[in-house]
């Protein structure tokens, strides 16, 4: 999928990453939410003509994975292989995720480079040996501070619980290696100050700044009570802490220590997409690790909110993880990709509701967008034998549509491409679709068609040209969100022979009026959004 044309040689790629996901279980809607957002962002930048690198993958070490594998009577590696091959990779394929690479932390390309990175920190005096005792949450794979724990009730009465997983923490006492994280507080604060956009949204930035201002503790970066991890190179009784291992995927996957040219053309990431639960790892520990090793810092870390069920974060450990297949079976893949970005302001939490999805599908996708496409194709077929007519004598009504398009295209680019405001960018395009529907209602081409005079026919041509040209632009602007649907629309407009493949259409040209030429062969294909079958619930 990556653009690899000569025009990109030597330039740095726009590099987008998702978190690498724990493979203790199959993916649910929450994981897919971040991955779809990253896919839309990278497709958008590809359509801007940029060289793009979109990375996702899996986090396979640590106690959580080890215990899950033990519980299933298989080795951790067997467990990971099975989950990656049978659940994670097939889901991304199903959801049309066009990632350029997929990193697994058990791959030698990763493990060897992680050892080198940690060794180099050790050689620089950034790592020392010490002891630590504290409450640990295996779900988070993180030591917690006593102050953030919750008091357990019911089956957990008398125990302290992790605030995220609502499960008891374990007291751990270990001789470990520590990274001198505490020394990086002032440098991190200075970086946040100089780069106000480094952590987004604003609420996430404030949380991190307050946290760092309180003073950082050194970070335990090794574990010695279990062995499912990458060995500490100078002391093989220890494995590297799973978060240090995992964060380094962003470097090892793009050639750190192995392919200098690729590394320089890709690293650092322009956008790390993360759920808000793992913001501190990415906005505090990761930049400090990079500073300690003299590597450049990422452009921004953008935290998305949580998909909630019954007021709780959707998760497998809370038994609320919903499989994306349950929704795509009913609504289709493109509507699924569209819905969560459309309905939830990126950065905020959002509740999933079947009823809301159903209502938006029907009104915005099927009625506003799908019907517009099929009506226009049907009328060009009926009145002009499927050949798009010249659109002469455009009047003020047509000019208003052209202006509306230019505005929608600008706004979508600014919101999706720059601000990661997916909901706002998609809304700009759907407001334009509403405008075109309103235009047709006012112009009543079905009545104008009865006027057989040359003026009447010219007027009809102008109206249908305006509507078809609007759909041309809509296909380009929605392609990153709904690629299969927009392909169908592109085919139905007969655009490809004149304008080339849809994925090669540039965002910057989308709002330029008059690109679809007269003579294009318009055909009425299958409905873009079929009527939903009842009953809806899975
Ligand atoms: N393995 C670590 C990440 C390492 S990155 C160097 C991890 N994995 S995870 O499988 O628990 O999932 C992480 C991400 O999945 C979250 O940060 C978020 O992006 C996404 N989500 C998981 N559950 C979610 C919701 N309920 N809602 C939205 N996103 C959620 O943490």
Coordinates of C-alpha atoms and ligand atoms in Angstrom, one line a residue:
X1 CA 0.0 0.0 0.0
X2 CA 2.9 2.4 0.7
X3 CA 3.6 5.0 -1.9
X4 CA 7.0 4.2 -3.3
X5 CA 7.3 6.5 -6.3
X6 CA 10.6 8.1 -7.1
X7 CA 9.3 11.5 -6.0
X8 CA 9.7 10.2 -2.4
X9 CA 13.2 9.0 -2.6
X10 CA 15.2 10.4 0.3
X11 CA 12.3 12.1 2.0
X12 CA 11.3 11.1 5.5
X13 CA 8.0 9.2 5.7
X14 CA 5.0 10.4 7.6
X15 CA 5.2 7.7 10.2
X16 CA 2.0 6.6 12.1
X17 CA 1.9 3.9 14.8
X18 CA -0.7 2.1 16.9
X19 CA 0.1 0.5 20.2
X20 CA 1.3 -3.0 19.8
X21 CA -1.5 -5.1 21.3
X22 CA -1.2 -7.8 24.0
X23 CA -2.1 -11.1 22.5
X24 CA -3.4 -12.7 25.7
X25 CA -6.8 -12.6 23.9
X26 CA -8.6 -11.9 20.6
X27 CA -9.0 -8.2 19.6
X28 CA -12.2 -6.3 20.5
X29 CA -13.8 -3.1 19.4
X30 CA -11.4 -1.0 21.6
X31 CA -8.3 -2.3 19.8
X32 CA -9.9 -1.9 16.4
X33 CA -10.9 1.7 17.2
X34 CA -7.3 2.8 17.5
X35 CA -6.2 0.8 14.5
X36 CA -8.9 2.1 12.2
X37 CA -8.1 5.7 13.3
X38 CA -4.5 5.1 12.4
X39 CA -5.5 3.6 9.0
X40 CA -7.7 6.5 8.1
X41 CA -4.9 9.0 9.1
X42 CA -2.3 7.2 7.0
X43 CA -4.6 6.8 4.0
X44 CA -5.4 10.5 4.3
X45 CA -1.7 11.4 4.2
X46 CA -1.1 9.0 1.3
X47 CA -3.8 10.8 -0.6
X48 CA -2.0 14.0 0.2
X49 CA 0.8 12.5 -1.9
X50 CA 3.1 11.9 1.0
X51 CA 5.3 9.0 1.7
X52 CA 3.7 7.2 4.6
X53 CA 4.7 4.4 7.0
X54 CA 1.9 2.8 9.0
X55 CA 3.0 0.4 11.7
X56 CA 1.0 -1.9 14.0
X57 CA 1.9 -5.2 15.7
X58 CA 1.7 -7.3 18.8
X59 CA 3.3 -7.2 22.3
X60 CA 4.1 -10.8 23.1
X61 CA 6.2 -10.9 26.3
X62 CA 5.5 -10.5 30.0
X63 CA 3.7 -12.2 32.7
X64 CA 0.2 -11.6 31.4
X65 CA 0.9 -13.5 28.2
X66 CA 2.9 -16.2 30.1
X67 CA 0.1 -16.9 32.5
X68 CA -2.5 -17.0 29.7
X69 CA -0.5 -19.6 27.8
X70 CA 0.1 -21.6 31.0
X71 CA -3.7 -21.6 31.7
X72 CA -4.2 -23.1 28.1
X73 CA -1.5 -25.6 28.5
X74 CA 0.7 -24.3 25.7
X75 CA 4.0 -22.5 25.5
X76 CA 3.9 -18.7 25.3
X77 CA 5.3 -18.7 21.8
X78 CA 2.7 -21.2 20.6
X79 CA 0.0 -19.1 22.2
X80 CA 1.2 -15.9 20.5
X81 CA 1.6 -17.6 17.1
X82 CA -1.9 -18.9 17.3
X83 CA -3.5 -15.6 18.3
X84 CA -1.6 -13.5 15.8
X85 CA -2.3 -15.9 12.9
X86 CA -5.9 -16.8 13.7
X87 CA -7.2 -13.6 15.3
X88 CA -5.2 -10.4 15.0
X89 CA -3.8 -10.4 11.5
X90 CA -7.1 -11.7 10.0
X91 CA -9.1 -9.0 11.7
X92 CA -6.9 -6.2 10.3
X93 CA -7.2 -7.7 6.9
X94 CA -11.0 -7.9 7.3
X95 CA -11.1 -4.3 8.4
X96 CA -9.1 -3.2 5.3
X97 CA -6.2 -2.0 7.5
X98 CA -3.4 -1.0 5.1
X99 CA -0.4 -1.2 7.5
X100 CA 3.0 -1.2 5.9
X101 CA 4.5 -3.6 8.5
X102 CA 3.5 -5.7 11.4
X103 CA 6.0 -6.1 14.2
X104 CA 5.9 -8.9 16.7
X105 CA 8.1 -8.5 19.8
X106 CA 9.3 -12.1 19.6
X107 CA 10.9 -11.6 16.2
X108 CA 14.7 -11.6 16.2
X109 CA 14.7 -8.3 14.3
X110 CA 13.2 -6.9 17.5
X111 CA 14.8 -8.9 20.3
X112 CA 18.4 -8.4 19.2
X113 CA 18.0 -4.7 18.7
X114 CA 16.3 -4.3 22.1
X115 CA 19.3 -5.9 23.8
X116 CA 21.6 -3.5 21.9
X117 CA 19.5 -0.5 23.0
X118 CA 19.5 -1.5 26.6
X119 CA 23.2 -2.4 26.6
X120 CA 24.0 1.0 25.2
X121 CA 22.0 2.7 28.0
X122 CA 23.9 0.5 30.5
X123 CA 27.2 1.5 29.0
X124 CA 26.3 5.1 29.3
X125 CA 25.6 4.8 33.0
X126 CA 21.9 5.3 32.6
X127 CA 21.1 1.9 34.3
X128 CA 22.0 0.7 37.8
X129 CA 21.1 -2.2 40.1
X130 CA 18.7 -1.7 43.0
X131 CA 15.7 -3.2 44.9
X132 CA 12.1 -2.4 44.7
X133 CA 8.9 -3.4 46.5
X134 CA 5.5 -2.3 45.5
X135 CA 2.0 -3.2 44.2
X136 CA 2.0 -4.6 40.7
X137 CA -0.9 -5.0 38.2
X138 CA -0.3 -7.8 35.7
X139 CA -3.2 -6.5 33.6
X140 CA -1.3 -3.2 33.1
X141 CA 2.2 -4.8 33.5
X142 CA 3.0 -1.8 35.8
X143 CA 3.9 -1.0 39.3
X144 CA 1.2 1.1 40.9
X145 CA 1.5 3.8 43.5
X146 CA -0.4 3.0 46.7
X147 CA -2.4 6.2 46.4
X148 CA -4.1 5.2 43.1
X149 CA -5.4 1.9 44.2
X150 CA -9.0 1.2 45.0
X151 CA -10.5 -0.7 48.0
X152 CA -11.9 -4.0 46.9
X153 CA -15.4 -5.1 47.9
X154 CA -17.4 -8.4 47.5
X155 CA -15.1 -11.2 46.4
X156 CA -12.1 -8.8 46.6
X157 CA -13.0 -7.4 50.1
X158 CA -9.9 -6.4 52.0
X159 CA -7.7 -6.3 48.9
X160 CA -6.4 -3.4 46.9
X161 CA -7.5 -3.1 43.2
X162 CA -6.0 -1.7 40.1
X163 CA -8.1 1.4 39.1
X164 CA -8.2 0.3 35.4
X165 CA -8.7 -3.5 35.7
X166 CA -10.6 -3.5 39.0
X167 CA -8.6 -6.6 39.9
X168 CA -6.3 -7.2 42.9
X169 CA -2.7 -6.0 42.6
X170 CA 0.2 -8.2 43.7
X171 CA 2.9 -7.2 46.1
X172 CA 6.3 -7.7 44.3
X173 CA 9.7 -7.4 45.8
X174 CA 12.7 -7.8 43.5
X175 CA 16.3 -7.0 42.9
X176 CA 16.1 -5.2 39.6
X177 CA 17.9 -3.0 37.2
X178 CA 16.7 0.6 37.1
X179 CA 16.7 3.3 34.5
X180 CA 17.4 6.8 35.8
X181 CA 14.1 8.2 34.7
X182 CA 14.0 10.6 37.7
X183 CA 16.7 12.7 36.0
X184 CA 14.6 13.4 33.0
X185 CA 11.7 15.4 34.5
X186 CA 13.1 18.8 33.8
X187 CA 14.1 17.9 30.2
X188 CA 10.7 16.4 29.6
X189 CA 8.9 19.5 30.9
X190 CA 11.1 21.7 28.8
X191 CA 10.2 19.6 25.7
X192 CA 6.4 19.8 26.5
X193 CA 6.8 23.6 26.9
X194 CA 8.6 24.1 23.6
X195 CA 6.3 21.7 21.7
X196 CA 2.8 22.5 22.9
X197 CA 1.4 19.9 20.4
X198 CA 3.5 17.1 21.6
X199 CA 0.8 15.5 23.7
X200 CA -2.8 15.7 22.5
X201 CA -5.6 16.4 23.4
X202 CA -5.1 19.3 25.8
X203 CA -6.5 17.3 28.7
X204 CA -4.0 14.5 28.1
X205 CA -1.2 17.0 28.0
X206 CA -2.2 18.6 31.3
X207 CA -2.4 15.2 33.0
X208 CA 1.1 14.3 31.9
X209 CA 2.6 17.7 32.8
X210 CA 1.1 17.5 36.3
X211 CA 2.4 14.0 36.7
X212 CA 5.9 14.9 35.7
X213 CA 5.9 18.1 37.8
X214 CA 5.3 15.9 40.9
X215 CA 8.7 14.3 40.3
X216 CA 9.5 11.0 38.6
X217 CA 10.8 7.9 40.2
X218 CA 13.5 5.7 38.5
X219 CA 12.0 2.9 36.4
X220 CA 12.5 -0.8 37.1
X221 CA 13.5 -2.2 33.7
X222 CA 14.1 -5.8 34.5
X223 CA 12.3 -8.8 36.1
X224 CA 13.9 -11.9 37.5
X225 CA 10.9 -13.9 38.8
X226 CA 9.9 -15.2 35.4
X227 CA 11.6 -15.7 32.1
X228 CA 9.2 -14.9 29.3
X229 CA 11.0 -11.9 27.9
X230 CA 14.2 -10.7 26.3
X231 CA 17.3 -11.4 28.4
X232 CA 19.3 -8.5 29.9
X233 CA 22.5 -8.9 27.9
X234 CA 24.9 -8.5 30.8
X235 CA 22.9 -10.5 33.3
X236 CA 20.9 -13.4 31.9
X237 CA 19.0 -14.0 35.2
X238 CA 16.9 -11.0 34.2
X239 CA 14.5 -10.3 31.4
X240 CA 13.8 -6.8 30.1
X241 CA 10.6 -5.2 31.5
X242 CA 7.9 -5.7 28.9
X243 CA 7.1 -2.0 28.5
X244 CA 10.7 -1.2 27.7
X245 CA 10.7 -4.1 25.2
X246 CA 7.4 -3.0 23.7
X247 CA 8.1 0.7 23.3
X248 CA 11.2 -0.1 21.4
X249 CA 9.1 -1.7 18.6
X250 CA 8.7 1.8 17.2
X251 CA 12.5 1.9 16.5
X252 CA 13.3 -1.7 15.8
X253 CA 10.5 -2.1 13.2
X254 CA 12.0 0.7 11.1
X255 CA 15.6 -0.4 11.0
X256 CA 17.1 0.7 14.3
X257 CA 20.6 -0.7 14.4
X258 CA 20.0 -2.7 11.3
X259 CA 19.1 -0.5 8.3
X260 CA 20.4 3.0 8.9
X261 CA 18.9 4.4 5.7
X262 CA 15.4 3.2 6.4
X263 CA 15.7 4.3 10.0
X264 CA 16.6 7.8 9.0
X265 CA 13.9 8.0 6.4
X266 CA 11.2 6.8 8.9
X267 CA 12.1 7.4 12.5
X268 CA 10.9 9.1 14.7
X269 CA 7.1 8.6 14.4
X270 CA 5.1 11.7 13.5
X271 CA 2.1 10.4 15.3
X272 CA 1.9 7.7 18.0
X273 CA -1.7 6.8 18.5
X274 CA -2.4 5.5 22.0
X275 CA -5.3 4.8 24.3
X276 CA -5.3 7.2 27.2
X277 CA -4.5 4.3 29.6
X278 CA -1.0 4.0 28.1
X279 CA -0.3 7.7 27.6
X280 CA 2.4 8.0 30.3
X281 CA 4.4 5.2 28.9
X282 CA 4.5 7.0 25.5
X283 CA 4.7 10.6 26.7
X284 CA 7.1 10.2 29.6
X285 CA 9.1 6.9 29.6
X286 CA 9.5 6.6 25.8
X287 CA 10.9 10.2 25.2
X288 CA 13.2 9.8 28.2
X289 CA 14.5 6.5 26.8
X290 CA 15.2 8.2 23.5
X291 CA 16.8 11.2 25.1
X292 CA 19.0 8.9 27.1
X293 CA 20.2 7.3 23.9
X294 CA 20.5 10.4 21.9
X295 CA 17.7 9.7 19.5
X296 CA 15.1 12.1 18.2
X297 CA 11.7 12.4 19.8
X298 CA 8.3 11.7 18.1
X299 CA 6.2 14.5 16.7
X300 CA 3.2 13.9 18.8
X301 CA 1.5 11.4 21.0
X302 CA -2.2 11.5 20.6
X303 CA -4.4 9.8 23.2
X304 CA -7.8 8.4 22.2
X305 CA -10.6 7.9 24.7
X306 CA -12.1 4.6 25.7
X307 CA -15.0 2.8 24.2
X308 CA -17.2 2.1 27.2
X309 CA -19.8 -0.5 28.0
X310 CA -22.1 0.1 31.0
X311 CA -19.9 2.9 32.2
X312 CA -16.7 0.8 32.2
X313 CA -13.8 0.6 29.8
X314 CA -14.6 -2.1 27.3
X315 CA -12.1 -4.9 27.9
X316 CA -11.7 -8.7 27.8
X317 CA -10.8 -8.8 31.5
X318 CA -14.1 -7.1 32.4
X319 CA -15.8 -9.5 30.0
X320 CA -17.2 -6.7 28.0
X321 CA -15.0 -7.0 24.9
X322 CA -17.2 -7.1 21.8
X323 CA -15.8 -8.7 18.7
X324 CA -15.8 -6.4 15.6
X325 CA -17.2 -9.3 13.6
X326 CA -20.5 -9.0 15.4
X327 CA -20.9 -5.5 14.0
X328 CA -19.3 -6.0 10.5
X329 CA -21.6 -9.0 9.9
X330 CA -24.5 -6.7 10.2
X331 CA -23.4 -3.3 9.1
X332 CA -20.5 -4.1 6.8
X333 CA -16.8 -3.2 7.1
X334 CA -17.0 0.3 5.7
X335 CA -19.9 1.4 7.9
X336 CA -18.0 0.0 10.9
X337 CA -14.8 2.0 10.0
X338 CA -17.0 5.1 9.6
X339 CA -19.2 4.8 12.6
X340 CA -16.8 5.0 15.6
X341 CA -14.8 7.9 14.1
X342 CA -18.0 9.7 13.1
X343 CA -19.9 9.2 16.3
X344 CA -17.2 9.8 18.9
X345 CA -15.1 12.9 19.2
X346 CA -11.5 11.6 19.0
X347 CA -9.9 11.9 22.4
X348 CA -13.1 11.6 24.4
X349 CA -14.7 8.4 25.8
X350 CA -17.7 7.1 23.9
X351 CA -20.4 4.5 24.6
X352 CA -21.1 2.0 21.9
X353 CA -24.8 1.7 21.2
X354 CA -26.4 -0.6 18.6
X355 CA -29.4 1.7 18.3
X356 CA -27.2 4.7 17.6
X357 CA -25.2 2.8 14.9
X358 CA -28.4 1.6 13.3
X359 CA -29.9 5.1 13.3
X360 CA -26.9 6.8 11.8
X361 CA -26.4 4.1 9.2
X362 CA -29.9 4.5 8.0
X363 CA -30.0 8.3 7.9
X364 CA -26.5 9.3 7.0
X365 CA -25.1 6.4 5.0
X366 CA -28.1 4.8 3.4
X367 CA -30.4 7.8 2.9
X368 CA -28.1 10.8 2.5
X369 CA -25.1 9.3 0.8
X370 CA -26.3 6.0 -0.7
X371 CA -29.5 7.3 -2.2
X372 CA -27.8 10.4 -3.6
X373 CA -25.4 8.1 -5.5
X374 CA -28.1 5.8 -6.8
X375 CA -30.5 8.6 -7.8
X376 CA -27.9 10.5 -9.7
X377 CA -26.6 7.4 -11.5
X378 CA -30.2 6.4 -12.4
X379 CA -31.1 9.8 -13.8
X380 CA -27.9 10.0 -15.9
X381 CA -28.9 6.6 -17.2
X382 CA -32.5 7.5 -17.9
X383 CA -32.1 10.9 -19.4
X384 CA -28.6 10.8 -21.0
X385 CA -28.1 7.1 -21.8
X386 CA -25.5 6.9 -19.0
X387 CA -23.1 9.4 -20.6
X388 CA -22.3 12.3 -18.3
X389 CA -23.5 15.5 -20.2
X390 CA -21.6 18.7 -20.4
X391 CA -22.7 21.1 -17.6
X392 CA -23.2 24.4 -19.4
X393 CA -24.5 27.6 -18.0
X394 CA -23.9 27.0 -14.4
X395 CA -25.9 29.5 -12.3
X396 CA -25.8 30.7 -8.8
X397 CA -27.2 27.4 -7.4
X398 CA -24.4 25.4 -9.0
X399 CA -21.9 27.9 -7.8
X400 CA -23.1 27.5 -4.3
X401 CA -22.5 23.7 -4.6
X402 CA -19.0 24.3 -5.9
X403 CA -18.3 26.7 -3.1
X404 CA -19.7 24.2 -0.6
X405 CA -17.4 21.6 -1.9
X406 CA -14.3 23.7 -1.7
X407 CA -15.1 24.5 1.9
X408 CA -15.8 20.9 2.8
X409 CA -12.5 19.7 1.2
X410 CA -10.5 22.4 3.0
X411 CA -12.1 21.7 6.3
X412 CA -11.8 17.9 6.0
X413 CA -8.1 18.2 5.2
X414 CA -7.5 20.5 8.1
X415 CA -9.5 18.4 10.6
X416 CA -8.5 14.9 9.6
X417 CA -5.0 15.5 8.2
X418 CA -3.8 18.0 10.8
X419 CA -5.9 17.9 13.9
X420 CA -7.0 14.2 14.0
X421 CA -10.5 15.5 14.4
X422 CA -12.0 12.6 12.5
X423 CA -15.6 13.4 13.6
X424 CA -15.3 17.0 12.5
X425 CA -13.7 16.1 9.1
X426 CA -16.3 13.5 8.3
X427 CA -19.1 15.8 9.3
X428 CA -17.8 18.4 6.9
X429 CA -18.1 16.0 4.0
X430 CA -21.6 14.8 5.1
X431 CA -22.8 18.4 5.5
X432 CA -21.8 18.8 1.9
X433 CA -23.7 15.6 0.9
X434 CA -26.8 17.2 2.6
X435 CA -26.2 20.3 0.6
X436 CA -26.2 18.4 -2.7
X437 CA -29.4 16.6 -1.7
X438 CA -31.0 19.9 -0.9
X439 CA -29.8 21.2 -4.3
X440 CA -31.5 18.3 -6.1
X441 CA -34.7 18.8 -4.1
X442 CA -34.8 22.4 -5.1
X443 CA -33.9 21.9 -8.8
X444 CA -36.2 19.0 -9.3
X445 CA -34.4 17.5 -12.3
X446 CA -37.2 14.9 -12.7
X447 CA -39.5 17.8 -13.6
X448 CA -37.0 19.7 -15.7
X449 CA -36.6 16.4 -17.7
X450 CA -40.1 16.8 -19.0
X451 CA -39.1 20.0 -20.8
X452 CA -37.8 18.8 -24.1
X453 CA -36.7 22.3 -25.3
X454 CA -32.9 22.8 -25.8
X455 CA -33.0 25.1 -22.8
X456 CA -34.7 22.5 -20.7
X457 CA -32.2 19.8 -21.7
X458 CA -29.2 22.1 -21.0
X459 CA -30.6 22.9 -17.6
X460 CA -31.1 19.2 -16.9
X461 CA -27.5 18.5 -18.0
X462 CA -26.2 21.3 -15.7
X463 CA -28.1 19.8 -12.7
X464 CA -26.9 16.2 -13.2
X465 CA -23.4 17.3 -14.0
X466 CA -23.3 19.2 -10.7
X467 CA -24.6 16.3 -8.7
X468 CA -22.2 13.8 -10.4
X469 CA -19.2 16.1 -9.9
X470 CA -20.1 16.4 -6.3
X471 CA -20.1 12.7 -5.9
X472 CA -16.7 12.5 -7.6
X473 CA -15.3 14.7 -4.9
X474 CA -17.1 12.8 -2.1
X475 CA -15.6 9.6 -3.3
X476 CA -12.1 11.1 -3.0
X477 CA -12.7 12.6 0.4
X478 CA -14.3 9.6 2.0
X479 CA -11.9 7.0 0.5
X480 CA -9.6 6.9 3.5
X481 CA -12.6 6.1 5.7
X482 CA -14.7 3.8 3.4
X483 CA -12.3 2.5 0.7
X484 CA -14.5 -0.3 -0.7
X485 CA -17.6 1.8 -0.9
X486 CA -15.8 4.7 -2.5
X487 CA -14.3 2.3 -5.1
X488 CA -17.8 1.2 -6.0
X489 CA -18.8 4.9 -6.4
X490 CA -15.7 5.6 -8.4
X491 CA -16.6 2.8 -10.7
X492 CA -20.2 3.9 -11.0
X493 CA -19.2 7.4 -12.0
X494 CA -16.9 6.0 -14.7
X495 CA -14.2 8.2 -13.3
X496 CA -11.1 5.9 -13.6
X497 CA -10.5 6.0 -17.4
X498 CA -10.4 9.8 -17.2
X499 CA -8.9 10.5 -13.7
X500 CA -7.0 7.4 -12.8
X501 CA -7.3 5.1 -9.8
X502 CA -9.2 6.5 -6.8
X503 CA -6.3 5.9 -4.3
X504 CA -4.2 8.2 -6.4
X505 CA -6.6 11.1 -6.3
X506 CA -5.1 14.0 -4.3
X507 CA -6.8 15.6 -1.4
X508 CA -5.6 19.0 -2.6
X509 CA -7.4 18.5 -5.9
X510 CA -10.6 17.1 -4.4
X511 CA -12.2 20.5 -4.0
X512 CA -11.4 21.8 -7.5
X513 CA -14.6 22.0 -9.4
X514 CA -15.0 20.3 -12.8
X515 CA -12.6 17.4 -12.7
X516 CA -15.0 14.7 -13.8
X517 CA -15.3 15.2 -17.6
X518 CA -18.4 15.1 -19.7
X519 CA -18.5 11.8 -21.5
X520 CA -17.8 9.7 -18.4
X521 CA -19.9 6.5 -18.5
X522 CA -22.1 6.5 -15.5
X523 CA -23.6 3.2 -14.4
X524 CA -25.9 2.3 -11.6
X525 CA -24.2 -0.4 -9.6
X526 CA -25.4 -2.2 -6.4
X527 CA -26.6 0.0 -3.5
X528 CA -23.6 1.5 -1.6
X529 CA -25.4 0.8 1.7
X530 CA -27.9 -2.1 1.6
X531 CA -31.0 -2.0 3.8
X532 CA -30.2 -3.6 7.1
X533 CA -31.8 -6.9 7.9
X534 CA -33.9 -7.3 11.0
X535 CA -33.6 -8.5 13.7
X536 CA -30.4 -6.5 14.4
X537 CA -29.0 -8.0 17.5
X538 CA -26.3 -10.5 17.5
Ligands
LIG1 N1 0.8 -3.8 24.9 C1 0.4 -2.6 25.4 C2 0.8 -1.5 24.5 C3 2.3 -1.4 24.1 S1 2.6 -0.1 23.0 C4 4.3 0.1 23.0 C5 -1.1 -2.5 25.6 N2 -1.8 -3.4 24.9 S2 -3.4 -3.6 25.0 O1 -3.7 -4.7 24.1 O2 -3.9 -3.6 26.3 O3 -4.1 -2.4 24.2 C6 -3.6 -1.2 24.0 C7 -4.5 -0.3 23.3 O4 -5.8 -0.8 22.8 C8 -5.0 0.9 24.1 O5 -4.1 1.8 24.4 C9 -6.0 1.5 23.1 O6 -5.3 2.1 22.1 C10 -6.7 0.2 22.7 N3 -7.9 -0.1 23.5 C11 -8.0 -1.2 24.3 N4 -9.2 -1.1 24.9 C12 -9.9 0.0 24.6 C13 -11.1 0.6 24.8 N5 -12.0 0.0 25.5 N6 -11.4 1.7 24.1 C14 -10.5 2.3 23.3 N7 -9.3 1.9 23.0 C15 -8.9 0.8 23.8 O7 -1.5 -1.7 26.4

